[in-house]
Amino acid sequence: MSLPAKAVIVLGRSIWTTIWQVMMAQLAPPSADGEYLRPESGFRGAIESEGQYRLFVGRSCPWAHRTLLVRALLGLEDLLPVSWTLPSAEDGGWRLAEEYQGCDRLSEVYQLGSPGYRGRSTVPMLWDEKLGRPVNNESSEIIVMLNEVFSSQLDLYPVALRGEIDRWNALIYDRVNNGVYRCGFAQSQGAYDAAVEGLFGMLEELEEHLEGRSFLVGEAVSLADVRLFPTLVRFDLVYFGLFKCCRRRVRDYRNLSRYVGEIYRLPGVADTCDFGAIVEGYYGSLFPLNPGGLCRWWEIWDGCKVWDTHFCSSPLRWD
Ligand SMILES: N[C@@H](CCC(=O)N[C@@H](CS)C(=O)NCC(=O)O)C(=O)O
């Protein structure tokens, strides 16, 4: 005997909606209006000298990408070792590609260094190898400290340009970096609509600003570019489809796409981009947004090749 279709739909909707709301509240805590509220980072310590730190990073994560970019641009590969983490589809957390001090999961490393820690085990996380504890897990602070403390020929945050860099950072964080998450993690129509407006309004502004310019501020790459690039490079691959940022693609903007290509071709930058890991990470592990785990892999792959042919002269990484 089969149930009438209407009863199945009503029951299915009510069960699924409840479970979806519970899971979304875990993944992306909302305001009363359904707007995504990003949790504060728990560790906000400072570093003093180079040589005793390690970075925990995942290749799909745009916040971790900032730290990898600074490490590559400043040439810190030998001074700052990296532990790679991989998204775990079962619970949405991070596992370690290689065991670290007996830990297989990032949450265990957090517990090792800070027993009883109850916050999120996020990447990037800067770890003090001498003291055996997390120092800082806020990307915007880690990149400033790496630039300040580690010696390099390059200064990504010159004193004379800090005001201008900070001004762009504030706009870009809210409407672009976190803006795409505010679209994808919105839990009400109003919150989604507002996030989409903010995001595409800002992309238009950036498109105009970048006319005739290679970098956001001044004549060289700076922390403002380090913060914009990870979102733009993921945009057509995952934010456009999965996060429903689908008004336009980055490759539809002449200046923005040229800009991404130019940053991509800076020495060391291409090695920080792993398009396969990005697609798999987002489509594969954000279960409440994509319960079937399906992705437009081949279409995305093809789209990337088009993007590459038009805007980049060096080959993209596919491994
Ligand atoms: N404020 C943090 C955000 C980092 C963040 O949200 N990382 C995500 C990956 S893209 C994460 O590790 N999430 C795991 C979790 O929330 O449990 C930063 O900018 O460093």
XYZ file of C-alpha atoms and ligand atoms in Angstrom:
339
model
C 0.000 0.000 0.000
C 1.475 3.382 -0.918
C 0.977 6.672 0.914
C -0.840 9.407 -0.982
C 1.750 11.672 -2.668
C 0.532 14.817 -0.889
C 1.059 13.312 2.579
C 4.593 12.218 1.624
C 5.417 15.707 0.402
C 3.977 17.455 3.471
C 5.775 15.081 5.840
C 9.018 15.191 3.869
C 9.019 18.988 3.743
C 8.378 19.382 7.419
C 11.060 16.857 8.471
C 13.612 18.147 5.974
C 12.994 21.827 6.821
C 13.453 21.151 10.525
C 16.669 19.202 9.991
C 17.925 21.815 7.507
C 17.310 24.613 10.025
C 19.129 22.705 12.775
C 22.111 21.960 10.507
C 22.258 25.490 9.099
C 22.220 26.954 12.601
C 25.316 24.837 13.323
C 27.064 25.565 10.037
C 26.100 29.209 9.801
C 24.623 30.843 12.901
C 21.887 33.279 11.747
C 20.526 36.552 13.153
C 16.815 36.786 13.940
C 16.355 37.959 10.311
C 18.095 34.934 8.857
C 21.321 36.772 8.080
C 24.571 34.805 8.433
C 26.656 35.926 11.418
C 30.256 34.757 11.200
C 31.537 33.625 14.617
C 34.477 35.527 16.138
C 37.846 33.798 15.943
C 38.952 32.398 19.331
C 42.746 32.834 19.320
C 44.094 36.340 18.850
C 47.686 36.145 20.090
C 50.731 37.818 18.561
C 54.028 36.401 17.328
C 57.412 37.785 18.186
C 60.063 36.200 16.013
C 60.301 33.972 12.979
C 61.253 30.327 13.131
C 58.977 28.646 15.672
C 55.604 28.652 13.963
C 53.535 26.349 11.754
C 50.428 27.033 9.700
C 47.457 24.680 9.528
C 45.651 25.318 6.256
C 43.119 23.765 3.867
C 43.368 24.378 0.138
C 39.669 25.031 -0.416
C 39.397 27.691 2.311
C 39.601 31.332 1.163
C 40.705 32.544 4.624
C 43.560 30.055 4.713
C 44.375 31.082 1.141
C 45.240 34.575 2.389
C 47.984 33.150 4.615
C 49.313 30.900 1.826
C 49.499 33.904 -0.487
C 51.501 35.947 2.004
C 53.789 32.964 2.635
C 54.365 32.574 -1.127
C 54.714 36.273 -1.980
C 57.186 36.893 0.865
C 59.065 33.639 0.152
C 58.584 32.216 3.662
C 58.277 28.557 2.593
C 61.445 27.481 4.466
C 60.718 29.487 7.596
C 57.072 28.633 8.016
C 56.095 24.968 7.589
C 52.561 24.063 6.633
C 50.286 21.225 7.759
C 47.625 20.501 5.160
C 44.100 19.716 6.230
C 41.407 18.028 4.154
C 37.671 18.546 4.495
C 35.899 15.628 6.059
C 32.581 14.992 4.326
C 31.131 13.055 7.300
C 31.064 15.918 9.787
C 32.213 19.031 7.934
C 35.400 19.305 10.052
C 39.050 19.112 8.950
C 41.289 16.056 9.098
C 45.049 16.229 8.753
C 46.712 15.023 5.550
C 49.646 13.909 7.725
C 49.467 13.054 11.403
C 50.806 15.798 13.666
C 51.973 14.891 17.187
C 49.619 11.925 17.264
C 46.618 13.930 15.993
C 44.592 12.967 12.894
C 42.104 15.798 13.085
C 42.484 19.544 13.396
C 40.127 19.581 16.393
C 42.578 17.272 18.204
C 45.429 19.709 17.553
C 43.318 22.523 19.028
C 42.592 20.330 22.071
C 46.255 19.391 22.398
C 47.311 23.020 22.600
C 44.278 24.302 24.446
C 42.599 21.535 26.454
C 38.880 22.107 26.868
C 38.670 24.574 23.930
C 35.023 24.723 22.875
C 35.185 27.044 19.874
C 35.453 26.152 16.193
C 38.488 24.347 14.896
C 39.041 26.550 11.870
C 41.791 27.060 9.331
C 43.991 28.986 9.050
C 45.537 28.375 12.447
C 48.977 29.629 13.386
C 50.604 27.258 15.843
C 53.560 27.877 18.159
C 55.802 24.819 17.881
C 57.932 25.764 20.906
C 55.014 26.319 23.262
C 52.773 23.713 21.587
C 49.660 25.851 21.351
C 47.562 27.866 18.901
C 48.623 31.505 18.659
C 46.056 32.971 16.322
C 43.246 31.692 14.077
C 42.110 34.969 12.542
C 43.438 35.243 8.985
C 43.238 39.042 8.827
C 45.610 39.239 11.811
C 47.902 36.378 10.782
C 48.716 38.010 7.426
C 49.608 41.337 9.076
C 51.873 39.570 11.589
C 53.638 37.482 8.953
C 54.327 40.622 6.948
C 55.627 42.429 10.025
C 57.694 39.794 11.795
C 59.215 37.718 8.988
C 61.993 39.380 7.045
C 61.418 39.748 3.315
C 62.257 42.079 0.439
C 58.568 42.802 -0.012
C 56.273 44.861 2.222
C 52.607 44.022 1.641
C 51.343 46.598 4.134
C 53.432 49.779 3.676
C 52.797 52.368 6.363
C 52.018 55.105 3.840
C 49.238 53.032 2.235
C 47.674 51.496 5.340
C 44.731 53.883 5.484
C 43.773 53.138 1.878
C 44.360 49.379 2.244
C 42.208 49.271 5.405
C 39.431 51.220 3.701
C 39.220 48.677 0.861
C 39.563 45.766 3.300
C 36.525 46.863 5.280
C 34.340 47.234 2.170
C 35.578 44.035 0.577
C 35.286 41.923 3.730
C 31.679 42.733 4.353
C 30.363 42.737 0.804
C 32.674 40.341 -1.046
C 34.771 37.994 1.173
C 32.045 37.456 3.732
C 29.461 38.747 1.243
C 29.488 35.498 -0.758
C 28.950 33.579 2.506
C 26.113 35.929 3.403
C 24.505 34.905 0.089
C 25.190 31.183 0.406
C 24.393 30.870 4.112
C 21.368 33.196 4.178
C 18.376 31.632 5.856
C 15.708 34.072 4.710
C 14.829 35.626 1.360
C 15.406 39.147 2.711
C 18.885 38.291 3.993
C 19.811 36.660 0.678
C 18.485 39.585 -1.411
C 20.406 42.130 0.664
C 23.625 40.104 0.445
C 23.330 39.720 -3.346
C 22.737 43.466 -3.778
C 25.734 44.304 -1.590
C 27.997 41.817 -3.353
C 27.250 42.801 -6.937
C 27.182 46.515 -6.089
C 30.704 46.140 -4.732
C 31.889 44.095 -7.719
C 30.686 46.944 -9.974
C 32.640 49.436 -7.851
C 35.746 47.288 -8.019
C 35.363 46.861 -11.769
C 35.376 50.627 -12.151
C 38.241 51.160 -9.711
C 40.428 48.600 -11.488
C 40.188 50.352 -14.871
C 43.826 50.922 -15.873
C 45.151 49.471 -12.595
C 46.942 46.229 -11.804
C 46.501 46.399 -8.029
C 43.835 47.681 -5.679
C 46.099 50.162 -3.890
C 49.323 51.732 -5.165
C 51.661 50.255 -7.742
C 52.392 46.884 -6.153
C 50.615 43.914 -4.656
C 49.393 44.565 -1.100
C 47.304 42.936 1.629
C 44.218 44.403 -0.050
C 44.876 42.168 -3.086
C 45.720 39.231 -0.826
C 42.237 39.545 0.659
C 40.316 40.069 -2.607
C 41.978 37.421 -4.791
C 40.889 34.261 -2.864
C 37.215 35.187 -3.262
C 37.517 36.130 -6.940
C 39.440 33.015 -7.854
C 36.697 30.833 -6.289
C 33.808 32.872 -7.621
C 32.947 31.209 -10.947
C 33.835 27.775 -9.584
C 31.754 27.613 -6.435
C 30.134 30.857 -5.288
C 28.282 31.425 -8.560
C 26.534 28.045 -8.405
C 26.598 26.688 -4.864
C 26.244 30.020 -3.024
C 23.723 31.348 -5.565
C 25.863 34.401 -6.435
C 24.542 33.954 -9.922
C 23.926 37.415 -11.314
C 27.242 37.514 -13.171
C 30.531 35.615 -13.190
C 33.917 37.180 -12.580
C 34.824 36.320 -16.146
C 31.963 38.573 -17.300
C 33.778 41.603 -15.821
C 36.608 42.819 -18.072
C 38.779 44.453 -15.387
C 38.096 41.991 -12.589
C 38.992 39.018 -14.754
C 42.151 40.702 -16.045
C 43.056 41.558 -12.465
C 42.601 37.954 -11.229
C 44.739 36.711 -14.114
C 47.506 39.219 -13.304
C 47.589 38.323 -9.614
C 47.499 34.635 -10.530
C 50.652 35.086 -12.618
C 52.677 36.716 -9.809
C 55.539 34.431 -8.706
C 54.348 31.679 -6.366
C 50.640 32.497 -6.562
C 49.565 29.720 -8.982
C 50.920 27.116 -6.553
C 48.553 28.373 -3.866
C 45.509 27.715 -6.101
C 44.097 24.212 -6.329
C 40.882 24.339 -8.322
C 40.080 20.667 -7.842
C 40.336 21.001 -4.055
C 38.133 24.104 -4.153
C 35.318 22.432 -6.097
C 35.511 19.236 -4.061
C 35.784 21.079 -0.759
C 32.748 23.276 -1.273
C 30.432 20.944 -3.201
C 31.475 17.877 -1.228
C 31.407 19.023 2.371
C 28.771 21.721 2.803
C 26.069 19.104 3.279
C 23.115 21.391 4.185
C 23.643 23.333 0.948
C 24.155 20.298 -1.246
C 22.878 17.103 0.397
C 23.440 14.959 -2.690
C 27.083 16.035 -2.896
C 26.622 16.532 -6.637
C 28.641 19.087 -8.513
C 28.883 20.544 -11.989
C 32.439 19.227 -12.096
C 32.908 18.865 -15.828
C 31.175 22.094 -16.645
C 33.235 23.889 -14.027
C 36.402 22.252 -15.261
C 35.617 23.379 -18.775
C 34.717 26.858 -17.541
C 38.101 27.096 -15.881
C 39.916 26.148 -19.020
C 38.046 28.903 -20.849
C 38.963 31.343 -18.101
C 42.554 30.180 -18.274
C 42.789 30.529 -22.034
C 41.442 34.057 -21.920
C 43.089 35.479 -18.867
C 46.124 33.470 -17.781
C 49.191 32.537 -19.722
C 50.452 29.932 -17.245
C 48.598 26.627 -16.934
C 46.123 26.081 -14.126
C 46.707 23.279 -11.619
C 44.306 20.390 -11.815
C 45.797 17.951 -9.337
N 37.658 34.278 10.824
C 38.300 33.179 10.341
C 37.383 32.288 9.511
C 38.017 31.000 9.126
C 36.975 29.968 8.662
O 35.756 30.188 8.746
N 37.463 28.830 8.155
C 36.556 27.752 7.773
C 36.981 27.142 6.447
S 36.703 28.171 5.059
C 36.638 26.626 8.780
O 37.712 26.186 9.126
N 35.483 26.160 9.250
C 35.389 25.027 10.136
C 34.359 25.263 11.219
O 33.752 26.341 11.271
O 34.196 24.355 12.029
C 39.493 33.662 9.546
O 39.344 34.563 8.708
O 40.588 33.169 9.772
